[in-house]
Amino acid sequence: MENANLYHILREQFGQRMSQICLQLPDGTRYSYADLDSWSAGMATSLAALGASPGDRVVVQVQKSAAAVALYLACLRGGFVLVPLNTAYTLNELEYFIGDASPKIIVSEPHKQSELRAIAPTSTQLATLGGGDRDLADDAIRAAGDHSIVERENGDLAAILYTSGTTGRSKGAMLSHGNLASNAQTLHKLWGFQQGDVLLHALPIFHVHGLFVAINVAMLNGSTMLFLNKFETDLVLEQLPGATVMMGVPTFYTRLLASSSFGHKQFAHMRLFISGSAPLTEQTFEAFLTHTGERILERYGMTETGMITSNPLDGERIAGTVGYALPG
């Protein structure tokens, strides 16, 4: 039986383009697919050295960075269950999530270590990204990483993401390797990803949209991501001429429309603008169409499932709707 590990599936696609740039940062720093492959192997080795075994949960609360992407890939390839948490969560919220997820390892920024140690079970190991003791990024660079990819089945857990808690306390949604792979493959085909596509990525990576929809689809295509820490209008306007696809939330588009600098240079080469995570108003849809000639493609999903519906790539995209059920 073929390995259903999501990282194995992604690597089979970008493996022929290892020298291709995967992440390009605004300061010009670039990481190739080969860099991420090696870095994630080292991190997976470091996580295993801290006691993680396939199926163990790894809670991660860190700022968006290239190292955080490598850590995500490390969890996939090692068979560890990633539990990404919003960096804005309070200590009380963290205590609930940690108690519920029962992680083997918690990865945080160095300044959070002392407060996390106070609430984490004594059996839980702490590690960092961005300095301090047990810095996984530094360890991975020094380590001779094991480049193997753990065998996983479709139903094996890849991640647990906590819901927004609008109907009660947040619940851990269990997402399998098969679920994430199916979603990425479907969206890659449905949205017509092609050689040469470059994705502008200004989303957070602690939820489905930025982590799974954007990163997984881009990696399945072997695309370069223009990787921004967050949405800043001026920076996005500067970076857009190098992109062909943008994934965003509705406020991204209203902020672009509000800028007098958003002109033909920024959108002339764009193939696709995608919106999700909140309803896109008909007014924003129509204003964007009038300004750019582009119809924003709106889609809908849930933490528990990934994407469920999408407006078509080819065919009418109706303002105020989220399209049709995805194939499969």
Coordinates of N, CA and C in Angstrom, one line a residue, residues 34-246:
A34 N 14.3 22.2 -1.5 CA 15.3 21.4 -0.9 C 15.6 21.8 0.5
D35 N 15.7 23.2 0.7 CA 15.9 23.7 2.1 C 14.9 23.3 3.1
L36 N 13.6 23.4 2.7 CA 12.5 23.0 3.5 C 12.5 21.5 3.8
D37 N 12.8 20.7 2.8 CA 12.9 19.3 2.9 C 14.0 18.9 4.0
S38 N 15.1 19.5 3.9 CA 16.2 19.2 4.8 C 15.9 19.7 6.2
W39 N 15.4 20.9 6.2 CA 15.1 21.5 7.5 C 14.0 20.7 8.3
S40 N 13.0 20.3 7.6 CA 11.9 19.5 8.2 C 12.4 18.2 8.7
A41 N 13.3 17.6 7.9 CA 13.9 16.3 8.3 C 14.7 16.5 9.7
G42 N 15.4 17.6 9.8 CA 16.2 17.8 11.0 C 15.2 18.1 12.2
M43 N 14.1 18.8 11.9 CA 13.2 19.1 13.0 C 12.4 17.8 13.4
A44 N 12.1 17.0 12.5 CA 11.4 15.7 12.8 C 12.4 14.9 13.7
T45 N 13.6 14.9 13.4 CA 14.6 14.1 14.2 C 14.7 14.7 15.6
S46 N 14.7 16.1 15.7 CA 14.7 16.7 17.0 C 13.5 16.4 17.8
L47 N 12.3 16.4 17.2 CA 11.1 16.1 17.9 C 11.1 14.7 18.4
A48 N 11.6 13.8 17.6 CA 11.7 12.4 18.0 C 12.7 12.2 19.2
A49 N 13.8 13.0 19.2 CA 14.7 13.0 20.3 C 14.2 13.5 21.6
L50 N 13.1 14.4 21.5 CA 12.4 14.8 22.7 C 11.4 13.9 23.2
G51 N 11.2 12.8 22.5 CA 10.3 11.7 22.9 C 9.0 11.5 22.1
A52 N 8.9 12.3 21.0 CA 7.7 12.2 20.2 C 7.7 11.0 19.4
S53 N 6.6 10.2 19.3 CA 6.4 9.1 18.5 C 5.2 9.3 17.6
P54 N 5.1 8.6 16.4 CA 4.0 8.8 15.5 C 2.6 8.7 16.3
G55 N 1.8 9.7 16.1 CA 0.5 9.7 16.8 C 0.5 10.7 17.9
D56 N 1.7 11.1 18.5 CA 1.8 12.0 19.6 C 1.4 13.4 19.1
R57 N 0.8 14.2 20.0 CA 0.4 15.6 19.6 C 1.6 16.6 19.9
V58 N 1.7 17.5 19.0 CA 2.7 18.6 19.2 C 2.0 19.9 19.1
V59 N 1.8 20.6 20.3 CA 1.2 21.9 20.3 C 2.2 22.9 19.9
V60 N 1.8 23.8 19.0 CA 2.7 24.8 18.4 C 2.0 26.2 18.5
Q61 N 2.6 27.1 19.3 CA 2.2 28.5 19.3 C 3.3 29.4 19.1
V62 N 3.5 29.8 17.8 CA 4.7 30.6 17.4 C 4.2 31.6 16.3
Q63 N 5.0 32.6 16.1 CA 4.7 33.6 15.1 C 4.9 32.9 13.7
K64 N 4.3 33.5 12.7 CA 4.5 33.0 11.3 C 5.9 33.2 10.9
S65 N 6.5 32.2 10.3 CA 7.9 32.2 9.8 C 8.2 31.0 8.9
A66 N 9.3 31.1 8.2 CA 9.7 29.9 7.4 C 10.0 28.7 8.3
A67 N 10.5 29.0 9.5 CA 10.8 27.9 10.5 C 9.5 27.2 10.9
A68 N 8.4 28.0 11.0 CA 7.1 27.4 11.5 C 6.6 26.5 10.3
V69 N 6.8 26.9 9.1 CA 6.4 26.0 8.0 C 7.2 24.7 8.0
A70 N 8.5 24.8 8.2 CA 9.4 23.6 8.3 C 8.9 22.7 9.5
L71 N 8.5 23.3 10.6 CA 8.0 22.6 11.7 C 6.7 21.8 11.4
Y72 N 5.8 22.5 10.6 CA 4.6 21.8 10.1 C 4.9 20.6 9.3
L73 N 5.8 20.8 8.4 CA 6.3 19.6 7.5 C 6.9 18.6 8.3
A74 N 7.7 18.9 9.4 CA 8.4 18.0 10.2 C 7.3 17.1 10.9
C75 N 6.3 17.7 11.4 CA 5.2 16.9 12.1 C 4.6 16.0 11.1
L76 N 4.3 16.4 9.9 CA 3.7 15.5 8.9 C 4.7 14.3 8.6
R77 N 5.9 14.6 8.3 CA 6.8 13.5 7.9 C 7.1 12.6 9.1
G78 N 7.1 13.1 10.3 CA 7.4 12.2 11.5 C 6.1 11.5 12.0
G79 N 5.0 11.8 11.4 CA 3.7 11.2 11.9 C 3.2 11.8 13.1
F80 N 3.7 12.9 13.6 CA 3.2 13.6 14.8 C 2.0 14.4 14.4
V81 N 1.1 14.6 15.4 CA -0.1 15.4 15.2 C 0.1 16.8 15.5
L82 N 0.0 17.7 14.6 CA 0.2 19.1 14.8 C -1.0 19.7 15.4
V83 N -0.8 20.5 16.5 CA -1.9 21.3 17.1 C -1.5 22.7 17.1
P84 N -1.8 23.5 16.0 CA -1.4 24.9 15.9 C -2.4 25.8 16.7
L85 N -1.8 26.7 17.5 CA -2.7 27.6 18.3 C -2.4 29.1 17.9
N86 N -3.5 29.8 18.0 CA -3.5 31.3 17.7 C -2.5 31.9 18.7
T87 N -1.6 32.8 18.2 CA -0.6 33.4 19.0 C -1.3 34.4 20.0
A88 N -2.5 34.8 19.8 CA -3.2 35.7 20.7 C -3.9 35.1 21.9
Y89 N -3.9 33.7 21.9 CA -4.6 33.1 23.1 C -4.0 33.4 24.4
T90 N -4.8 33.6 25.4 CA -4.4 33.9 26.8 C -3.9 32.7 27.5
L91 N -3.3 32.9 28.6 CA -2.8 31.7 29.4 C -3.9 30.8 29.8
N92 N -5.1 31.4 30.2 CA -6.2 30.5 30.6 C -6.7 29.7 29.4
E93 N -6.7 30.3 28.2 CA -7.1 29.5 27.0 C -6.1 28.4 26.7
L94 N -4.8 28.8 26.8 CA -3.8 27.8 26.6 C -3.9 26.6 27.5
E95 N -4.2 26.9 28.8 CA -4.4 25.8 29.7 C -5.4 24.8 29.3
Y96 N -6.6 25.3 28.8 CA -7.6 24.5 28.3 C -7.2 23.6 27.1
F97 N -6.5 24.3 26.2 CA -6.1 23.6 24.9 C -5.1 22.5 25.3
I98 N -4.1 22.8 26.1 CA -3.1 21.9 26.5 C -3.7 20.7 27.3
G99 N -4.6 21.0 28.2 CA -5.3 19.9 28.9 C -6.1 19.0 28.0
D100 N -6.7 19.6 27.0 CA -7.5 18.8 26.1 C -6.7 18.0 25.1
A101 N -5.6 18.6 24.6 CA -4.9 17.9 23.6 C -3.9 16.9 24.1
S102 N -3.5 17.1 25.4 CA -2.5 16.2 26.0 C -1.2 16.0 25.1
P103 N -0.5 17.1 24.8 CA 0.6 17.1 23.9 C 1.9 16.4 24.6
K104 N 2.6 15.8 23.7 CA 3.9 15.2 24.1 C 5.0 16.4 24.2
I105 N 4.8 17.3 23.3 CA 5.7 18.5 23.2 C 4.9 19.8 22.9
I106 N 5.4 20.9 23.5 CA 4.8 22.2 23.3 C 6.0 23.0 22.7
V107 N 5.7 23.6 21.5 CA 6.7 24.5 20.9 C 6.2 25.9 21.0
S108 N 7.0 26.8 21.5 CA 6.6 28.2 21.7 C 7.8 29.1 21.4
E109 N 7.5 30.4 21.5 CA 8.6 31.4 21.5 C 9.3 31.4 22.9
P110 N 10.6 31.7 23.0 CA 11.3 31.6 24.2 C 10.7 32.3 25.4
H111 N 10.1 33.5 25.2 CA 9.6 34.3 26.3 C 8.3 33.6 27.0
K112 N 7.7 32.6 26.3 CA 6.5 32.0 26.8 C 6.9 30.7 27.6
Q113 N 8.1 30.3 27.7 CA 8.5 29.1 28.3 C 8.1 28.9 29.7
S114 N 8.4 30.0 30.5 CA 8.1 29.9 31.9 C 6.6 29.7 32.3
E115 N 5.8 30.5 31.6 CA 4.4 30.4 31.9 C 3.8 29.1 31.4
L116 N 4.3 28.6 30.3 CA 3.8 27.3 29.8 C 4.3 26.2 30.7
R117 N 5.5 26.2 31.3 CA 5.9 25.2 32.2 C 5.0 25.2 33.4
A118 N 4.4 26.3 33.8 CA 3.6 26.3 35.0 C 2.2 25.6 34.7
I119 N 1.8 25.5 33.5 CA 0.5 24.9 33.2 C 0.6 23.6 32.5
A120 N 1.8 23.2 32.0 CA 1.9 22.0 31.2 C 2.1 20.8 32.2
P121 N 1.7 19.6 31.8 CA 1.9 18.4 32.6 C 3.5 18.2 32.7
T122 N 3.9 17.6 33.8 CA 5.3 17.4 33.9 C 5.9 16.5 32.9
S123 N 5.1 15.6 32.3 CA 5.6 14.7 31.2 C 5.7 15.4 29.9
T124 N 5.2 16.6 29.7 CA 5.3 17.3 28.5 C 6.6 18.0 28.3
Q125 N 7.3 17.8 27.2 CA 8.5 18.5 26.9 C 8.3 19.9 26.2
L126 N 9.1 20.8 26.6 CA 9.0 22.2 26.0 C 10.2 22.4 25.0
A127 N 9.9 23.0 23.9 CA 10.9 23.4 22.9 C 10.5 24.8 22.4
T128 N 11.5 25.4 21.7 CA 11.2 26.8 21.2 C 11.5 26.9 19.7
L129 N 11.0 27.9 19.1 CA 11.4 28.4 17.8 C 11.8 29.9 18.0
G130 N 13.0 30.3 17.5 CA 13.4 31.7 17.7 C 14.3 32.0 18.8
G131 N 15.1 31.0 19.2 CA 16.1 31.2 20.3 C 15.8 30.4 21.5
G132 N 16.6 30.6 22.6 CA 16.4 29.9 23.8 C 16.9 28.4 23.8
D133 N 16.7 27.7 24.9 CA 17.0 26.3 25.0 C 16.1 25.5 24.1
R134 N 16.7 24.4 23.6 CA 15.9 23.5 22.7 C 15.3 24.2 21.5
D135 N 16.0 25.1 20.9 CA 15.5 25.8 19.7 C 15.5 24.8 18.5
L136 N 14.3 24.4 18.1 CA 14.2 23.4 17.1 C 14.8 23.8 15.7
A137 N 14.7 25.1 15.4 CA 15.3 25.6 14.2 C 16.8 25.4 14.2
D138 N 17.5 25.8 15.3 CA 18.9 25.7 15.4 C 19.3 24.2 15.4
D139 N 18.6 23.4 16.2 CA 18.9 22.0 16.3 C 18.8 21.3 15.0
A140 N 17.8 21.7 14.2 CA 17.6 21.0 12.9 C 18.7 21.3 12.0
I141 N 19.2 22.5 12.0 CA 20.3 22.9 11.1 C 21.6 22.1 11.4
R142 N 21.8 21.9 12.8 CA 23.0 21.1 13.2 C 22.8 19.6 13.1
A143 N 21.6 19.2 13.1 CA 21.3 17.7 13.2 C 21.5 17.1 11.8
A144 N 21.9 15.8 11.8 CA 21.9 15.0 10.6 C 20.5 14.4 10.5
G145 N 19.5 15.1 9.9 CA 18.1 14.7 10.0 C 17.9 13.4 9.2
D146 N 16.9 12.6 9.7 CA 16.5 11.4 9.1 C 15.5 11.8 8.0
H147 N 15.8 11.6 6.7 CA 15.0 12.0 5.6 C 13.9 11.1 5.3
S148 N 13.7 10.0 6.1 CA 12.6 9.1 5.8 C 11.3 9.8 6.2
I149 N 10.2 9.2 5.6 CA 8.8 9.7 5.9 C 8.0 8.6 6.5
V150 N 7.5 8.8 7.7 CA 6.8 7.8 8.4 C 5.6 7.3 7.6
E151 N 5.4 6.0 7.6 CA 4.2 5.5 6.9 C 2.9 5.9 7.6
R152 N 1.9 6.4 6.9 CA 0.6 6.8 7.5 C -0.5 6.2 6.6
E153 N -1.6 5.9 7.2 CA -2.8 5.6 6.4 C -3.7 6.8 6.3
N154 N -4.7 6.7 5.4 CA -5.5 7.8 5.1 C -6.2 8.3 6.4
G155 N -6.6 7.4 7.3 CA -7.4 7.8 8.5 C -6.5 8.3 9.6
D156 N -5.2 8.2 9.5 CA -4.3 8.6 10.6 C -4.4 10.1 10.8
L157 N -4.4 10.6 12.0 CA -4.4 12.0 12.2 C -3.2 12.8 11.8
A158 N -3.4 13.9 11.1 CA -2.3 14.8 10.8 C -2.3 16.0 11.6
A159 N -3.5 16.5 12.1 CA -3.6 17.7 12.8 C -4.8 17.7 13.6
I160 N -4.8 18.5 14.7 CA -6.0 18.9 15.4 C -6.1 20.4 15.5
L161 N -7.1 20.9 14.9 CA -7.3 22.4 14.9 C -8.6 22.7 15.8
Y162 N -8.4 23.7 16.6 CA -9.6 24.1 17.5 C -10.5 25.0 16.8
T163 N -11.8 24.8 16.9 CA -12.8 25.6 16.3 C -12.9 26.9 17.0
S164 N -13.6 27.9 16.4 CA -13.7 29.2 17.0 C -14.6 29.3 18.2
G165 N -15.4 28.2 18.5 CA -16.1 28.2 19.8 C -17.3 29.1 19.8
T166 N -17.9 29.3 18.6 CA -19.1 30.2 18.6 C -20.4 29.5 19.2
T167 N -20.4 28.2 19.3 CA -21.6 27.6 19.9 C -21.2 26.9 21.2
G168 N -20.2 27.3 21.9 CA -19.7 26.7 23.1 C -18.2 26.7 23.2
R169 N -17.6 25.9 24.0 CA -16.2 25.9 24.1 C -15.6 25.3 22.8
S170 N -14.4 25.8 22.5 CA -13.7 25.3 21.3 C -13.5 23.8 21.4
K171 N -13.7 23.2 20.2 CA -13.5 21.7 20.1 C -12.4 21.4 19.2
G172 N -11.7 20.3 19.5 CA -10.6 19.9 18.6 C -11.1 19.1 17.4
A173 N -10.9 19.7 16.2 CA -11.3 19.1 15.0 C -10.2 18.2 14.5
M174 N -10.4 16.9 14.4 CA -9.4 16.0 14.0 C -9.3 15.8 12.5
L175 N -8.2 16.2 11.9 CA -8.0 16.2 10.5 C -7.0 15.1 10.1
S176 N -7.4 14.2 9.2 CA -6.5 13.1 8.8 C -5.6 13.5 7.6
H177 N -4.6 12.6 7.4 CA -3.7 12.8 6.2 C -4.6 12.7 5.0
G178 N -5.5 11.7 4.9 CA -6.4 11.5 3.8 C -7.3 12.7 3.5
N179 N -7.8 13.3 4.6 CA -8.7 14.5 4.4 C -7.9 15.6 3.8
L180 N -6.8 15.9 4.4 CA -6.0 17.1 3.9 C -5.5 16.9 2.5
A181 N -5.1 15.6 2.2 CA -4.6 15.4 0.8 C -5.7 15.5 -0.2
S182 N -6.9 14.9 0.1 CA -8.0 15.0 -0.8 C -8.4 16.5 -1.1
N183 N -8.4 17.3 0.0 CA -8.8 18.7 -0.2 C -7.8 19.4 -1.0
A184 N -6.5 19.2 -0.8 CA -5.5 19.9 -1.5 C -5.5 19.5 -3.0
Q185 N -5.7 18.2 -3.3 CA -5.7 17.7 -4.7 C -6.9 18.2 -5.4
T186 N -8.1 18.3 -4.7 CA -9.3 18.8 -5.3 C -9.2 20.3 -5.7
L187 N -8.7 21.1 -4.7 CA -8.6 22.5 -4.9 C -7.5 22.8 -6.0
H188 N -6.4 22.1 -6.0 CA -5.4 22.3 -7.0 C -5.9 22.1 -8.4
K189 N -6.7 21.1 -8.6 CA -7.3 20.9 -9.9 C -8.4 21.9 -10.2
L190 N -9.3 22.1 -9.2 CA -10.5 23.0 -9.4 C -10.1 24.4 -9.7
W191 N -9.0 24.9 -9.1 CA -8.6 26.3 -9.2 C -7.5 26.4 -10.3
G192 N -7.3 25.4 -11.0 CA -6.4 25.4 -12.2 C -5.0 25.8 -12.0
F193 N -4.4 25.3 -10.8 CA -3.0 25.7 -10.6 C -2.1 25.1 -11.7
Q194 N -1.1 25.9 -12.1 CA -0.3 25.5 -13.2 C 1.1 25.9 -13.0
Q195 N 2.0 25.4 -13.8 CA 3.4 25.7 -13.7 C 3.6 27.2 -13.8
G196 N 4.4 27.8 -12.9 CA 4.7 29.2 -13.0 C 3.8 30.0 -12.1
D197 N 2.7 29.4 -11.5 CA 1.9 30.2 -10.5 C 2.7 30.5 -9.3
V198 N 2.5 31.8 -8.8 CA 3.2 32.3 -7.6 C 2.1 32.8 -6.7
L199 N 2.1 32.3 -5.5 CA 1.0 32.6 -4.5 C 1.5 33.7 -3.5
L200 N 0.7 34.8 -3.4 CA 0.9 35.8 -2.4 C 0.2 35.2 -1.1
H201 N 1.0 35.0 0.0 CA 0.6 34.4 1.2 C 0.7 35.5 2.3
A202 N -0.4 36.1 2.7 CA -0.4 37.1 3.8 C -1.3 36.6 5.0
L203 N -1.7 35.4 5.0 CA -2.6 34.8 6.0 C -1.8 34.3 7.2
P204 N -2.5 34.2 8.4 CA -1.9 33.5 9.5 C -1.8 32.0 9.1
I205 N -0.9 31.2 9.8 CA -0.8 29.8 9.6 C -1.2 28.9 10.8
F206 N -2.1 29.5 11.6 CA -2.6 28.6 12.7 C -4.0 28.1 12.4
H207 N -4.5 28.3 11.2 CA -5.9 27.9 10.9 C -5.9 27.3 9.5
V208 N -7.1 26.7 9.1 CA -7.2 26.0 7.8 C -6.8 26.8 6.6
H209 N -7.2 28.0 6.5 CA -7.1 28.8 5.3 C -5.6 29.0 5.0
G210 N -4.8 29.6 5.9 CA -3.4 29.9 5.7 C -2.5 28.7 5.7
L211 N -2.9 27.7 6.5 CA -2.0 26.5 6.7 C -2.2 25.5 5.7
F212 N -3.5 25.0 5.5 CA -3.8 23.9 4.7 C -4.2 24.3 3.3
V213 N -5.1 25.2 3.1 CA -5.6 25.6 1.8 C -4.4 26.3 1.0
A214 N -3.8 27.3 1.6 CA -2.7 28.0 0.9 C -1.5 27.2 0.7
I215 N -0.9 26.7 1.8 CA 0.4 26.1 1.8 C 0.3 24.7 1.0
N216 N -0.7 23.9 1.4 CA -0.7 22.6 0.8 C -0.9 22.6 -0.7
V217 N -1.8 23.5 -1.2 CA -2.1 23.6 -2.6 C -0.9 24.2 -3.3
A218 N -0.2 25.2 -2.8 CA 1.0 25.7 -3.4 C 2.1 24.7 -3.5
M219 N 2.3 23.9 -2.4 CA 3.3 22.9 -2.4 C 3.0 21.7 -3.4
L220 N 1.7 21.4 -3.5 CA 1.3 20.4 -4.4 C 1.7 20.8 -5.8
N221 N 1.7 22.1 -6.1 CA 2.0 22.6 -7.4 C 3.5 22.9 -7.6
G222 N 4.3 22.9 -6.5 CA 5.7 23.3 -6.5 C 5.8 24.8 -6.8
S223 N 4.9 25.5 -6.3 CA 4.9 27.0 -6.5 C 5.7 27.7 -5.5
T224 N 6.2 28.9 -5.9 CA 6.8 29.9 -4.9 C 5.7 30.6 -4.2
M225 N 5.9 30.8 -2.9 CA 5.0 31.6 -2.1 C 5.7 32.9 -1.7
L226 N 5.1 34.0 -2.0 CA 5.6 35.3 -1.4 C 5.1 35.4 0.0
F227 N 5.9 35.2 0.9 CA 5.5 34.8 2.3 C 5.6 36.0 3.2
L228 N 4.5 36.7 3.5 CA 4.4 37.9 4.3 C 4.0 37.5 5.7
N229 N 4.5 38.2 6.7 CA 4.1 37.9 8.1 C 2.7 38.2 8.4
K230 N 2.2 39.2 7.7 CA 0.8 39.6 7.9 C 0.4 40.5 6.7
F231 N -0.9 40.8 6.7 CA -1.4 41.7 5.6 C -1.1 43.2 6.0
E232 N -0.2 43.8 5.3 CA 0.0 45.2 5.3 C -0.2 45.8 3.9
T233 N -1.1 46.7 3.8 CA -1.5 47.1 2.4 C -0.3 47.5 1.6
D234 N 0.6 48.4 2.1 CA 1.7 48.9 1.2 C 2.6 47.7 0.8
L235 N 2.8 46.8 1.7 CA 3.7 45.6 1.4 C 3.1 44.7 0.4
V236 N 1.8 44.5 0.6 CA 1.0 43.6 -0.4 C 1.0 44.3 -1.8
L237 N 0.8 45.6 -1.8 CA 0.9 46.3 -3.1 C 2.3 46.2 -3.8
E238 N 3.3 46.2 -2.9 CA 4.7 46.0 -3.5 C 4.9 44.6 -4.0
Q239 N 4.3 43.6 -3.3 CA 4.6 42.2 -3.7 C 3.7 41.7 -4.8
L240 N 2.5 42.3 -4.9 CA 1.5 41.7 -5.9 C 2.1 41.6 -7.3
P241 N 2.9 42.5 -7.8 CA 3.3 42.3 -9.2 C 4.1 41.1 -9.5
G242 N 4.6 40.4 -8.4 CA 5.3 39.2 -8.6 C 4.5 37.9 -8.4
A243 N 3.2 38.1 -8.2 CA 2.3 37.0 -7.9 C 1.3 36.8 -9.1
T244 N 0.7 35.6 -9.1 CA -0.4 35.3 -10.1 C -1.6 34.9 -9.3
V245 N -1.5 34.5 -8.1 CA -2.7 34.0 -7.3 C -2.6 34.7 -5.9
M246 N -3.7 35.1 -5.4 CA -3.8 35.6 -4.0 C -4.9 34.9 -3.3

